[in-house]
Amino acid sequence: MITFLSGGTGTPKLVRGMRRHVPDHEISVVVNTAEDLWMSGNFLSPDIDTLIYLFSGLLNTTSWWGQEGDTFTTHDELTRLDSGEYVAIGDRDRAIHILRGELLRRGMNLTRATAHLCASLKVRAQVLPMTNTQVETIIMTGGREIHFQEYWVRHRGTLPVDEVKRRWETPPAATPEVLSAINSAEAVIIGPSNPITSILPILECGGVVEALESVPVVAVSPFIGDAPVSGPAAALMRARGFAPDSAATRDLYARFLDFFVQDTRDTVGVPGATRMDTLMNREGVDESLAAGILSLVRGT
Ligand code: GDP
């Protein structure tokens, strides 16, 4: 079993490459849920959906969210009605959110609701929410607290970030399914995801760090030089007092990390790191990066 810790863009790209080497039923993905939220009466779990759509062949791999070829009739109408729905939710994507919301309202936990959706879409990999407790990443900006989605989607990441916080009613604990996916893994791969909004929320779930200490762990940097490949990771790293680079990313994972992979073009040197082409915007790079990581952990 190969187990990933994932957000919704960088790591899923690597998962796509890994599927060329490892069958889906031997892949588990522990997914960040701190960007989840209720919207228009339904439950959005953006990173979970990206993984479900990837494994079911439905994913829009240009944007890395939503379903390929989806339509936006309901969203356009809700916008016309001034509903405040600031995330562009596709019609077929919304069907998933409606069903997930309904399952949660009936008392199912997020792990079971996700398993239900995976079974309906014939997903053979294990897609595991990091916890069943609702966790939210909150951005402090100009004395206000806003949900991460509001910062990134509604305001397009343009507001200054004073602080990044996590909000929950009870401290989140990793689910038994997550701990078992880590404990039984040949290796755990932390793909090139945003450390602050995608990976730290997973590491903050009770039991995860201790479990990672007893299995081989590889992390891939989402930074090349002093900038992320995409997204708001630089501003968020700075807001937490870290440099936006590979060295700081490596330090965040130091307690349990066995191998660190950074891009061949990265000008920030990290002692002991392995250099590989990590820029998965060209045909075949995801597959060769996945192969390189497998050789690293297998010592071949
Ligand atoms: P989110 O949930 O959409 O924020 O997605 P993730 O956290 O999974 O991924 C976002 C991170 O992926 C960003 O910090 C990017 O720098 C990184 N990223 C995206 N594509 C690539 C890539 O091809 N190579 C590398 N090394 N990083 C990438």
Short mmCIF file of C-alpha atoms in Angstrom, two decimals, residues 50-279:
data_model
loop_
_atom_site.label_atom_id
_atom_site.label_comp_id
_atom_site.label_asym_id
_atom_site.label_seq_id
_atom_site.Cartn_x
_atom_site.Cartn_y
_atom_site.Cartn_z
CA THR A 50 -10.65 16.28 -6.62
CA LEU A 51 -9.42 12.83 -5.53
CA ILE A 52 -12.77 11.13 -6.13
CA TYR A 53 -12.99 12.67 -9.60
CA LEU A 54 -9.36 11.78 -10.36
CA PHE A 55 -9.90 8.10 -9.53
CA SER A 56 -13.25 7.93 -11.34
CA GLY A 57 -11.92 9.64 -14.49
CA LEU A 58 -14.27 12.63 -14.11
CA LEU A 59 -11.76 15.30 -13.05
CA ASN A 60 -11.21 18.52 -14.94
CA THR A 61 -7.40 18.30 -15.11
CA THR A 62 -7.02 21.83 -16.45
CA SER A 63 -8.30 23.46 -13.24
CA TRP A 64 -7.80 20.41 -10.94
CA TRP A 65 -11.26 20.91 -9.45
CA GLY A 66 -14.76 20.01 -10.60
CA GLN A 67 -15.84 17.63 -13.32
CA GLU A 68 -14.64 17.82 -16.91
CA GLY A 69 -17.34 19.25 -19.20
CA ASP A 70 -19.67 20.23 -16.34
CA THR A 71 -22.34 22.90 -16.87
CA PHE A 72 -23.15 25.80 -14.55
CA THR A 73 -26.87 26.40 -15.08
CA THR A 74 -27.82 26.25 -11.38
CA HIS A 75 -24.85 28.36 -10.31
CA ASP A 76 -25.64 31.01 -12.93
CA GLU A 77 -29.25 31.13 -11.75
CA LEU A 78 -28.21 31.35 -8.08
CA THR A 79 -25.85 34.19 -8.98
CA ARG A 80 -28.70 35.98 -10.80
CA LEU A 81 -30.79 35.53 -7.61
CA ASP A 82 -28.00 37.14 -5.59
CA SER A 83 -27.59 34.02 -3.44
CA GLY A 84 -24.04 34.77 -2.36
CA GLU A 85 -22.76 31.48 -3.79
CA TYR A 86 -19.21 32.63 -4.51
CA VAL A 87 -17.80 29.24 -5.51
CA ALA A 88 -18.63 28.30 -9.13
CA ILE A 89 -20.22 24.91 -8.53
CA GLY A 90 -20.93 22.82 -11.61
CA ASP A 91 -24.31 21.08 -11.98
CA ARG A 92 -22.93 17.53 -11.78
CA ASP A 93 -20.45 18.55 -9.08
CA ARG A 94 -23.39 19.94 -7.11
CA ALA A 95 -25.12 16.55 -7.22
CA ILE A 96 -22.19 15.14 -5.23
CA HIS A 97 -22.46 17.99 -2.71
CA ILE A 98 -26.21 17.47 -2.36
CA LEU A 99 -25.81 13.77 -1.65
CA ARG A 100 -22.90 14.31 0.75
CA GLY A 101 -24.88 16.96 2.66
CA GLU A 102 -27.86 14.63 2.81
CA LEU A 103 -25.77 11.71 4.11
CA LEU A 104 -24.23 13.94 6.79
CA ARG A 105 -27.66 15.26 7.82
CA ARG A 106 -28.81 11.65 8.19
CA GLY A 107 -26.01 11.17 10.73
CA MET A 108 -23.36 9.48 8.61
CA ASN A 109 -19.80 10.60 9.32
CA LEU A 110 -17.63 12.11 6.56
CA THR A 111 -15.54 8.94 6.17
CA ARG A 112 -18.63 6.80 5.51
CA ALA A 113 -20.22 9.45 3.29
CA THR A 114 -17.00 9.58 1.23
CA ALA A 115 -16.90 5.78 1.00
CA HIS A 116 -20.52 5.84 -0.21
CA LEU A 117 -19.66 8.35 -2.96
CA CYS A 118 -16.53 6.37 -3.91
CA ALA A 119 -18.54 3.15 -4.20
CA SER A 120 -21.17 4.87 -6.39
CA LEU A 121 -18.45 6.17 -8.72
CA LYS A 122 -16.53 2.86 -8.71
CA VAL A 123 -13.42 4.31 -7.11
CA ARG A 124 -11.11 1.46 -6.08
CA ALA A 125 -8.54 3.53 -4.17
CA GLN A 126 -9.19 4.51 -0.56
CA VAL A 127 -10.05 8.23 -0.31
CA LEU A 128 -9.98 9.09 3.39
CA PRO A 129 -10.97 12.38 5.04
CA MET A 130 -8.27 13.23 7.61
CA THR A 131 -10.86 13.41 10.41
CA ASN A 132 -14.62 13.24 10.98
CA THR A 133 -14.56 16.49 12.96
CA GLN A 134 -15.27 19.66 11.03
CA VAL A 135 -12.10 21.79 10.83
CA GLU A 136 -11.81 25.16 9.10
CA THR A 137 -8.76 27.11 8.00
CA ILE A 138 -9.39 30.73 8.92
CA ILE A 139 -7.55 33.73 7.50
CA MET A 140 -7.16 36.80 9.70
CA THR A 141 -7.15 39.89 7.50
CA GLY A 142 -7.47 43.50 8.65
CA GLY A 143 -8.96 42.44 12.01
CA ARG A 144 -11.54 40.13 10.35
CA GLU A 145 -11.74 36.34 10.32
CA ILE A 146 -12.74 34.76 7.02
CA HIS A 147 -12.94 31.17 5.81
CA PHE A 148 -10.02 30.16 3.58
CA GLN A 149 -12.41 29.70 0.62
CA GLU A 150 -13.59 33.26 1.03
CA TYR A 151 -9.98 34.48 1.00
CA TRP A 152 -8.92 32.37 -1.98
CA VAL A 153 -12.05 32.07 -4.11
CA ARG A 154 -14.17 35.14 -3.35
CA HIS A 155 -11.24 37.58 -2.93
CA ARG A 156 -8.82 35.67 -5.21
CA GLY A 157 -6.08 35.76 -2.58
CA THR A 158 -5.72 39.54 -2.84
CA LEU A 159 -6.27 40.40 0.86
CA PRO A 160 -3.28 40.72 3.21
CA VAL A 161 -2.86 37.66 5.45
CA ASP A 162 -2.14 38.63 9.08
CA GLU A 163 -2.53 35.14 10.52
CA VAL A 164 -3.70 31.64 9.59
CA LYS A 165 -5.71 29.77 12.20
CA ARG A 166 -7.62 26.53 12.45
CA ARG A 167 -11.16 26.46 13.91
CA TRP A 168 -12.94 23.42 15.35
CA GLU A 169 -15.31 22.62 18.19
CA THR A 170 -13.30 19.68 19.50
CA PRO A 171 -9.64 18.97 18.67
CA PRO A 172 -9.64 16.81 15.52
CA ALA A 173 -8.41 13.24 15.76
CA ALA A 174 -7.32 11.10 12.83
CA THR A 175 -9.86 8.41 12.00
CA PRO A 176 -9.02 4.71 12.56
CA GLU A 177 -9.07 4.34 8.75
CA VAL A 178 -6.40 7.06 8.39
CA LEU A 179 -4.16 5.54 11.06
CA SER A 180 -4.48 2.11 9.52
CA ALA A 181 -3.64 3.49 6.02
CA ILE A 182 -0.48 5.05 7.47
CA ASN A 183 0.51 2.06 9.62
CA SER A 184 0.10 -0.44 6.80
CA ALA A 185 1.88 1.67 4.16
CA GLU A 186 5.04 0.61 2.39
CA ALA A 187 5.68 4.36 2.30
CA VAL A 188 3.77 7.55 2.99
CA ILE A 189 4.18 10.26 0.36
CA ILE A 190 3.51 13.89 1.17
CA GLY A 191 3.08 15.29 -2.31
CA PRO A 192 3.83 18.88 -3.33
CA SER A 193 0.85 20.36 -1.52
CA ASN A 194 0.53 23.66 0.31
CA PRO A 195 2.13 23.00 3.73
CA ILE A 196 -0.05 25.52 5.61
CA THR A 197 -3.52 24.83 4.23
CA SER A 198 -3.25 21.23 3.02
CA ILE A 199 -0.61 19.26 4.97
CA LEU A 200 -0.44 20.89 8.43
CA PRO A 201 -4.21 20.38 8.96
CA ILE A 202 -3.63 16.64 8.43
CA LEU A 203 -0.58 16.61 10.74
CA GLU A 204 -2.63 18.44 13.39
CA CYS A 205 -5.10 15.55 13.62
CA GLY A 206 -4.39 13.56 16.77
CA GLY A 207 -2.30 10.43 16.11
CA VAL A 208 -0.96 11.29 12.63
CA VAL A 209 2.56 12.49 13.53
CA GLU A 210 3.17 9.54 15.89
CA ALA A 211 2.02 7.12 13.17
CA LEU A 212 4.32 8.77 10.59
CA GLU A 213 7.32 8.25 12.87
CA SER A 214 7.22 4.50 12.31
CA VAL A 215 6.90 4.31 8.49
CA PRO A 216 9.11 5.56 5.63
CA VAL A 217 7.97 9.07 4.70
CA VAL A 218 8.88 11.00 1.53
CA ALA A 219 7.91 14.63 0.95
CA VAL A 220 8.03 16.56 -2.32
CA SER A 221 8.48 20.32 -2.20
CA PRO A 222 5.77 22.56 -3.69
CA PHE A 223 8.34 25.39 -3.96
CA ILE A 224 10.96 26.15 -6.59
CA GLY A 225 13.24 28.95 -5.36
CA ASP A 226 11.23 31.39 -3.25
CA ALA A 227 7.87 30.78 -4.94
CA PRO A 228 5.29 28.00 -5.05
CA VAL A 229 4.51 26.47 -8.43
CA SER A 230 0.97 27.87 -8.02
CA GLY A 231 -1.45 29.16 -5.40
CA PRO A 232 -1.15 31.21 -2.21
CA ALA A 233 1.46 29.14 -0.32
CA ALA A 234 4.04 31.97 -0.16
CA ALA A 235 1.79 34.48 1.65
CA LEU A 236 0.52 31.77 4.00
CA MET A 237 4.02 30.50 4.87
CA ARG A 238 5.11 34.09 5.62
CA ALA A 239 2.03 34.69 7.79
CA ARG A 240 3.06 31.69 9.90
CA GLY A 241 6.63 33.02 10.17
CA PHE A 242 8.24 30.63 7.67
CA ALA A 243 10.18 31.34 4.50
CA PRO A 244 8.26 30.31 1.37
CA ASP A 245 10.78 27.74 0.20
CA SER A 246 11.87 24.11 0.24
CA ALA A 247 14.16 24.46 3.27
CA ALA A 248 11.31 25.69 5.48
CA THR A 249 9.01 22.99 4.10
CA ARG A 250 11.61 20.33 4.94
CA ASP A 251 11.87 21.74 8.50
CA LEU A 252 8.10 21.53 9.00
CA TYR A 253 8.23 17.77 8.32
CA ALA A 254 11.63 17.09 9.97
CA ARG A 255 10.29 15.07 12.91
CA PHE A 256 9.21 12.10 10.79
CA LEU A 257 10.76 12.62 7.34
CA ASP A 258 13.05 10.05 5.70
CA PHE A 259 13.43 11.47 2.17
CA PHE A 260 12.94 14.97 0.78
CA VAL A 261 12.56 15.65 -2.93
CA GLN A 262 13.07 19.10 -4.43
CA ASP A 263 13.04 20.25 -8.01
CA THR A 264 16.22 20.14 -10.11
CA ARG A 265 15.73 23.89 -10.81
CA ASP A 266 15.36 24.87 -7.14
CA THR A 267 18.00 27.46 -6.16
CA VAL A 268 17.41 26.87 -2.43
CA GLY A 269 19.70 24.06 -1.35
CA VAL A 270 18.38 21.57 1.20
CA PRO A 271 21.07 19.28 2.67
CA GLY A 272 20.34 15.59 2.02
CA ALA A 273 17.53 16.28 -0.47
CA THR A 274 17.14 14.29 -3.68
CA ARG A 275 16.73 16.34 -6.85
CA MET A 276 14.10 15.35 -9.42
CA ASP A 277 12.00 17.07 -12.06
CA THR A 278 8.84 17.84 -10.05
CA LEU A 279 7.13 20.22 -12.48
#
